Amino acid sequence: MSERRAVPPWLQEKISASLPGAERRRFTHVGFMEKTLNAITKFMDDQLFSEQIAKERGLLQTLDPRAKLLSVFLLILTTALFHHAFPLILMNLWVLWLAKSSGVPLSLFTKRVWIVVPLFTGIVVLPSLFNVVRPGTPVWTVFRLEHPVTLRYLTIPADVAVTREGLAAAALLVLRAGASVSLAVLLTITTRWNTLLKALEVLCIPAIFIAVLDMSYRYIFLLLHTSNDMFLARKSRLTGRLRPKEARRFVASVMGNLWGKTTALGTEVHGAMLARGYTGTPKSVSHFVMKGSDKVWLALVCVVALSLLGVDRVIL
Amino acid sequence: MHIPDGYLSPSTCAAFAVIMIPAWSIAARNVKKWVKSKYIPLMAIGAAFSFTIMMYNVPIPDGTTAHAVGGGLLAIVLGPWAAMICVTVALAIQALLFGDGGVLTFTANCFNMALVLPSVSYLIYKLISQRTELTSPRRWIGAAVGSYIGLNLAACCAGLEFGLQPLLFHTAQNVPLYCPYPLTVALPSMLFAHIILAGPVEAVVTALVVRYLQAYKSDLLDMRTLATVPNDASPAPLSSRKMWWALGVLILLSPLGLLAQGTAWGEWGGDEMQKLLGFEPTGMVNLSDTWSHAPFADYSLPGFDSFWSSAVVYIFCAVLATAIISLLTYFFWKFQKSESKA
């Protein structure tokens, strides 16, 4: 897997600065620079990697991007409508199969979805499992108090227990979030950003908004590159410790400076556009052709969505 | 504050789409009016800037780092409408690229972070800085206070959105379908994190950036000077601004009625009629059952019995009603305008 990475490993190495005088915990605030630099590198790496996956010839890559966008939107909407855990599990399994047949490495996919979602959503829902937050039918008593304790707004019952309702709600939320995130990740990882943006027209999003999105994505790389340079320049001049106050002032200065560069860049880009005959209305060139297989795919997605909804509403 | 998919019901997201679509179109028109053909490059690069500064780590006193949102900062340098577009674009890229914030919940996220946050920050910034010089200390104080309050109000909105879910959407067995926490848990926990941690970070960073710009590039603090095209008609000052302020105050005061006992004259329900008259008119009995599906019957929700929680529901109802009325009025006005043109 790692050899498929676009950025070579030596470029991604996390350098931990062992600067003189930086050992004392209170002043080791060079960390904020490395974190920012690492975040920028990771962003670039992720983007290059998705481009690689998008170039492969899997199931989803061969579809018309408009059909793919519509189907993913439809499936996310269906996922939001389910009331039971069973159809959500089926949906998740189906999405995993889709990922596999599109050449997305399952280890990466599960890492992106099934480590992030349970970590984030799991922590969020954890308190709601107990009858302290929501009363319900106890399933497993964690510990017993001598009598219920009332703290202003919160009443802790004598038997602190995990409730059936809490478990059901947590399962619903984690499965729902998992399926939605999987679908969104699958869409973006199998479609090149430019193609995806052009396909947004199918959702009736105005061309001007798409043009802004498109340009914005391009300039993110330039601004990140500039930020990278500014952080690196500061870091390479750093010989001692940096007080938190100075560090905050430095980050704010970088932001202010970047804003100056941003406006100057905006003016230059505008001039360049005018010189190339820009009149104020964006024109998009797209050569999408909806093939027969795309229509079959859309029909298949509708059938899957409707039958899963049927399972959810009629059978269960 | 990025709400992922699965936490809000599809109907909540649709309700926010109803608010956001006209808001976006008004913003786009307002900005385009004074930046003309420069609109696309300026908004695009502004959005890229907004996205980039969200990636910066800011050291905080406990030795770790936090992120700044930068919505308040953008509103100060670009104005609230342009900031709304830039933050929306940045949020779209985050949702599609990182899965940071959901696809369906995009409208709700935009309401909190692209509408509430920049506009509140900007209003407070303007209120404090008034017409002072660009280098006046009132500018950075206004920036700090504005971004702090703006961020917390946005967090408050997110808390309200989370907290209403278990009340409105649950199964027959009382299992919440979406976010499981009621308002009494969701609202304080959202606010606590933002008042203590994220709010101060945002305020300090915004103030420091404004001070940096004051010291080195003070003309950048007022976007109109750099973006206005000559002979461009500046947007007309809002003559109805005072009325909007009065409306805001009225909305905030709306729960005062809860303090009064009894029912408004002429609005008695069947049981109150029974007490007053000794009998209940049969016509009323028949008619009163015709509409029993109001989602917020008596402007209240089950489980909101204390004064403060009913006050929150009152304010929510008032804001919702005002939004619906404004929308209808806006569409009527548009319709009338297009007819008179024809």
XYZ file of C-alpha atoms in Angstrom, chain B:
342
model
C -18.816 22.586 15.225
C -18.964 20.712 11.888
C -22.091 18.568 12.239
C -21.550 15.194 10.494
C -24.274 13.302 8.641
C -26.463 11.173 10.854
C -26.833 13.677 13.699
C -29.666 15.702 12.182
C -32.873 14.497 10.556
C -33.319 15.090 6.801
C -36.258 17.400 7.537
C -34.073 19.622 9.749
C -31.534 19.868 6.936
C -34.310 20.707 4.470
C -35.562 23.463 6.792
C -32.089 25.010 6.823
C -31.915 24.755 3.036
C -35.091 26.858 2.925
C -33.325 29.529 4.992
C -29.937 29.288 3.267
C -30.910 29.315 -0.431
C -32.362 32.869 -0.371
C -29.540 33.951 1.971
C -26.928 32.728 -0.540
C -28.636 34.429 -3.457
C -28.889 37.742 -1.556
C -25.227 37.463 -0.567
C -24.126 36.677 -4.120
C -26.069 39.637 -5.514
C -24.837 42.052 -2.828
C -21.203 41.147 -3.333
C -21.364 41.061 -7.095
C -22.849 44.559 -7.095
C -19.669 46.106 -5.769
C -16.923 43.834 -7.009
C -18.320 43.243 -10.522
C -16.152 40.964 -12.659
C -13.591 40.691 -9.880
C -16.131 38.611 -7.993
C -14.972 35.127 -8.961
C -11.223 35.502 -8.329
C -11.762 37.453 -5.110
C -14.305 35.022 -3.642
C -12.328 31.974 -4.772
C -9.060 33.128 -3.277
C -10.891 34.414 -0.181
C -12.359 30.927 0.289
C -8.930 29.350 -0.187
C -7.614 31.753 2.486
C -10.447 30.774 4.827
C -9.666 27.093 4.288
C -5.931 27.581 4.778
C -6.114 29.477 8.078
C -8.392 26.771 9.484
C -5.394 24.425 9.172
C -3.113 26.545 11.351
C -2.436 25.345 14.863
C -2.496 28.013 17.543
C -0.734 27.286 20.858
C -3.053 27.565 23.852
C -2.113 27.988 27.527
C -2.416 24.291 28.534
C 0.492 23.416 26.224
C -1.567 21.926 23.394
C -2.842 23.567 20.231
C -6.241 24.538 18.842
C -7.669 25.689 15.522
C -9.232 29.047 14.798
C -12.300 29.174 12.556
C -11.586 32.618 11.110
C -15.221 33.354 10.239
C -15.233 36.553 12.296
C -11.933 37.665 10.774
C -13.248 37.147 7.242
C -16.400 39.115 8.058
C -14.271 42.024 9.302
C -11.963 42.168 6.284
C -14.475 41.184 3.593
C -17.850 42.262 4.989
C -20.512 39.777 6.135
C -21.936 38.878 2.709
C -18.621 38.076 1.062
C -17.549 36.206 4.212
C -20.703 34.132 3.944
C -19.783 33.023 0.424
C -16.142 32.327 1.297
C -17.015 30.257 4.382
C -19.674 28.359 2.394
C -17.114 27.434 -0.267
C -14.558 26.441 2.372
C -17.204 24.303 4.121
C -18.146 22.657 0.811
C -14.520 21.710 0.186
C -14.178 20.400 3.744
C -17.367 18.338 3.481
C -16.519 16.835 0.095
C -12.805 16.386 0.559
C -12.372 15.503 4.203
C -15.803 14.337 5.285
C -15.492 17.164 7.818
C -19.170 18.004 8.190
C -21.828 16.028 6.360
C -23.295 16.319 2.892
C -26.915 16.522 4.045
C -26.058 18.601 7.113
C -24.192 21.058 4.877
C -27.090 23.523 5.023
C -27.198 23.441 8.835
C -23.414 23.871 9.045
C -23.639 26.814 6.658
C -26.399 28.376 8.743
C -24.239 28.206 11.879
C -20.830 29.012 10.471
C -21.457 30.972 7.272
C -24.544 32.974 8.261
C -24.754 33.371 12.050
C -21.038 33.531 12.851
C -19.860 36.176 10.334
C -22.965 38.359 10.503
C -23.044 38.505 14.311
C -19.285 39.075 14.486
C -19.533 41.853 11.922
C -22.488 43.587 13.593
C -20.727 43.668 16.953
C -17.445 44.754 15.363
C -19.231 47.618 13.618
C -21.145 48.521 16.768
C -17.919 48.838 18.786
C -15.645 50.307 16.116
C -18.287 52.705 14.679
C -16.619 55.162 12.299
C -13.278 55.274 14.066
C -10.029 55.347 12.126
C -8.697 52.060 10.783
C -5.844 52.162 13.317
C -8.045 52.835 16.345
C -7.849 50.355 19.252
C -11.632 50.129 19.106
C -11.187 48.127 15.886
C -9.266 45.252 17.427
C -11.361 45.307 20.608
C -14.464 45.114 18.416
C -12.875 42.282 16.430
C -12.134 40.301 19.595
C -15.572 40.806 21.169
C -17.353 40.266 17.862
C -15.611 37.022 16.979
C -16.050 35.710 20.555
C -19.792 36.362 20.621
C -20.223 35.272 16.993
C -18.544 31.920 17.606
C -20.537 31.281 20.769
C -23.838 32.155 19.115
C -22.984 29.776 16.268
C -22.212 27.070 18.853
C -25.511 27.900 20.556
C -27.339 27.357 17.249
C -25.575 24.004 16.767
C -26.552 23.037 20.339
C -30.191 23.949 19.644
C -30.160 21.901 16.435
C -28.740 18.880 18.282
C -31.049 19.290 21.258
C -34.264 19.470 19.240
C -33.574 16.132 17.501
C -34.513 13.683 20.300
C -37.709 15.660 21.006
C -38.897 15.697 17.425
C -37.583 12.428 16.021
C -37.793 9.177 17.960
C -39.324 5.755 17.506
C -42.430 4.512 19.303
C -40.118 2.915 21.893
C -38.658 6.356 22.619
C -35.333 5.502 20.957
C -33.937 8.749 19.502
C -33.303 8.362 15.753
C -30.620 11.022 15.400
C -28.646 12.988 18.027
C -29.641 11.422 21.376
C -29.081 14.404 23.671
C -31.930 16.685 24.751
C -31.512 20.476 24.858
C -30.658 20.418 28.568
C -27.503 18.409 27.744
C -26.650 19.469 24.165
C -26.859 23.229 24.664
C -24.712 23.547 27.817
C -22.055 21.138 26.544
C -21.721 22.940 23.201
C -21.620 26.327 24.901
C -19.215 25.242 27.644
C -16.539 24.098 25.176
C -16.842 27.274 23.130
C -17.087 29.796 25.966
C -14.056 28.366 27.773
C -11.760 27.247 24.942
C -12.624 27.879 21.308
C -14.119 31.342 21.916
C -11.055 32.862 23.608
C -8.736 31.317 20.961
C -10.868 32.831 18.211
C -11.014 36.226 19.958
C -7.251 36.399 20.596
C -6.304 35.290 17.080
C -8.767 37.686 15.416
C -7.588 40.603 17.553
C -3.927 39.804 16.841
C -4.503 39.590 13.087
C -6.414 42.897 13.120
C -3.570 44.508 15.096
C -1.044 43.112 12.616
C -3.038 44.531 9.712
C -3.415 47.865 11.541
C 0.340 48.050 11.980
C 1.414 47.007 8.482
C -1.435 47.062 5.963
C -4.293 49.036 7.460
C -5.975 49.581 4.073
C -6.634 45.834 3.918
C -8.981 46.178 6.892
C -11.579 47.762 4.671
C -12.210 45.654 1.630
C -14.311 48.313 -0.057
C -11.220 50.406 -0.704
C -9.497 47.631 -2.599
C -12.429 45.995 -4.324
C -14.682 48.830 -5.366
C -14.810 49.503 -9.058
C -14.947 53.249 -9.870
C -18.445 54.666 -10.477
C -19.819 51.678 -8.666
C -22.963 52.499 -6.748
C -22.297 51.624 -3.121
C -25.059 49.566 -1.526
C -27.804 51.809 -0.173
C -27.781 52.083 3.628
C -30.479 50.010 5.223
C -33.218 52.389 6.244
C -35.029 49.555 7.948
C -32.045 48.687 10.142
C -33.638 50.176 13.251
C -36.729 48.101 12.637
C -34.657 44.906 12.492
C -32.997 45.824 15.785
C -36.412 46.434 17.345
C -37.598 43.081 15.994
C -34.563 41.353 17.502
C -35.245 42.915 20.897
C -38.912 41.910 20.657
C -37.932 38.311 19.857
C -35.624 38.224 22.871
C -38.369 39.677 25.077
C -41.047 37.292 23.749
C -40.762 34.851 26.678
C -41.709 37.665 29.119
C -45.329 36.644 28.613
C -44.499 33.383 30.377
C -44.206 35.323 33.629
C -47.829 36.433 33.389
C -50.511 34.133 34.689
C -53.662 33.195 32.786
C -54.566 33.188 29.108
C -54.798 36.150 26.731
C -58.282 37.602 26.463
C -60.242 35.846 23.733
C -57.775 32.981 23.343
C -59.391 30.653 25.833
C -59.253 26.924 25.193
C -62.203 24.599 25.745
C -61.461 23.893 29.393
C -61.030 27.580 30.189
C -64.400 28.293 28.495
C -65.897 25.653 30.710
C -64.634 27.522 33.786
C -65.694 30.968 32.569
C -69.090 30.169 31.054
C -70.023 26.999 32.831
C -70.349 25.163 29.502
C -68.308 24.618 26.340
C -69.889 25.787 23.041
C -70.462 22.729 20.817
C -69.282 24.548 17.669
C -65.962 25.176 19.352
C -65.593 21.551 20.391
C -66.115 20.419 16.793
C -63.788 23.003 15.295
C -61.006 22.744 17.822
C -60.184 19.195 16.750
C -59.722 20.031 13.076
C -56.027 20.918 13.437
C -54.219 18.846 15.970
C -50.867 18.381 14.241
C -49.102 21.600 15.263
C -45.455 20.667 15.927
C -45.074 23.364 18.577
C -48.547 23.357 20.167
C -48.843 26.323 22.601
C -45.297 27.353 21.547
C -43.884 24.607 23.679
C -42.371 21.181 23.455
C -42.860 18.255 25.807
C -40.134 18.209 28.421
C -39.633 22.001 28.375
C -41.423 22.963 31.534
C -39.053 25.226 33.448
C -39.080 28.955 32.691
C -35.670 29.036 31.012
C -36.201 26.053 28.767
C -39.633 27.285 27.661
C -38.058 30.687 27.041
C -35.572 29.044 24.654
C -38.437 27.358 22.787
C -40.327 30.691 22.673
C -37.348 32.479 21.148
C -36.816 29.605 18.710
C -40.487 29.800 17.635
C -40.222 33.576 17.239
C -37.077 33.305 15.096
C -38.619 30.540 12.973
C -41.831 32.503 12.432
C -39.907 35.694 11.587
C -37.778 33.767 9.098
C -40.848 32.257 7.397
C -42.639 35.622 7.255
C -39.545 37.393 5.891
C -39.146 34.719 3.256
C -42.765 34.931 2.138
C -42.535 38.730 2.042
C -39.311 38.530 0.056
C -40.807 36.166 -2.503
C -43.944 38.310 -2.762
C -41.746 41.381 -3.309
C -39.750 39.552 -6.016
C -42.942 38.394 -7.682
C -44.387 41.903 -7.638
C -41.153 43.331 -9.043
C -41.027 40.838 -11.917
C -44.700 41.544 -12.716
C -44.218 45.291 -12.780
C -41.200 44.805 -15.097
C -43.288 42.693 -17.482
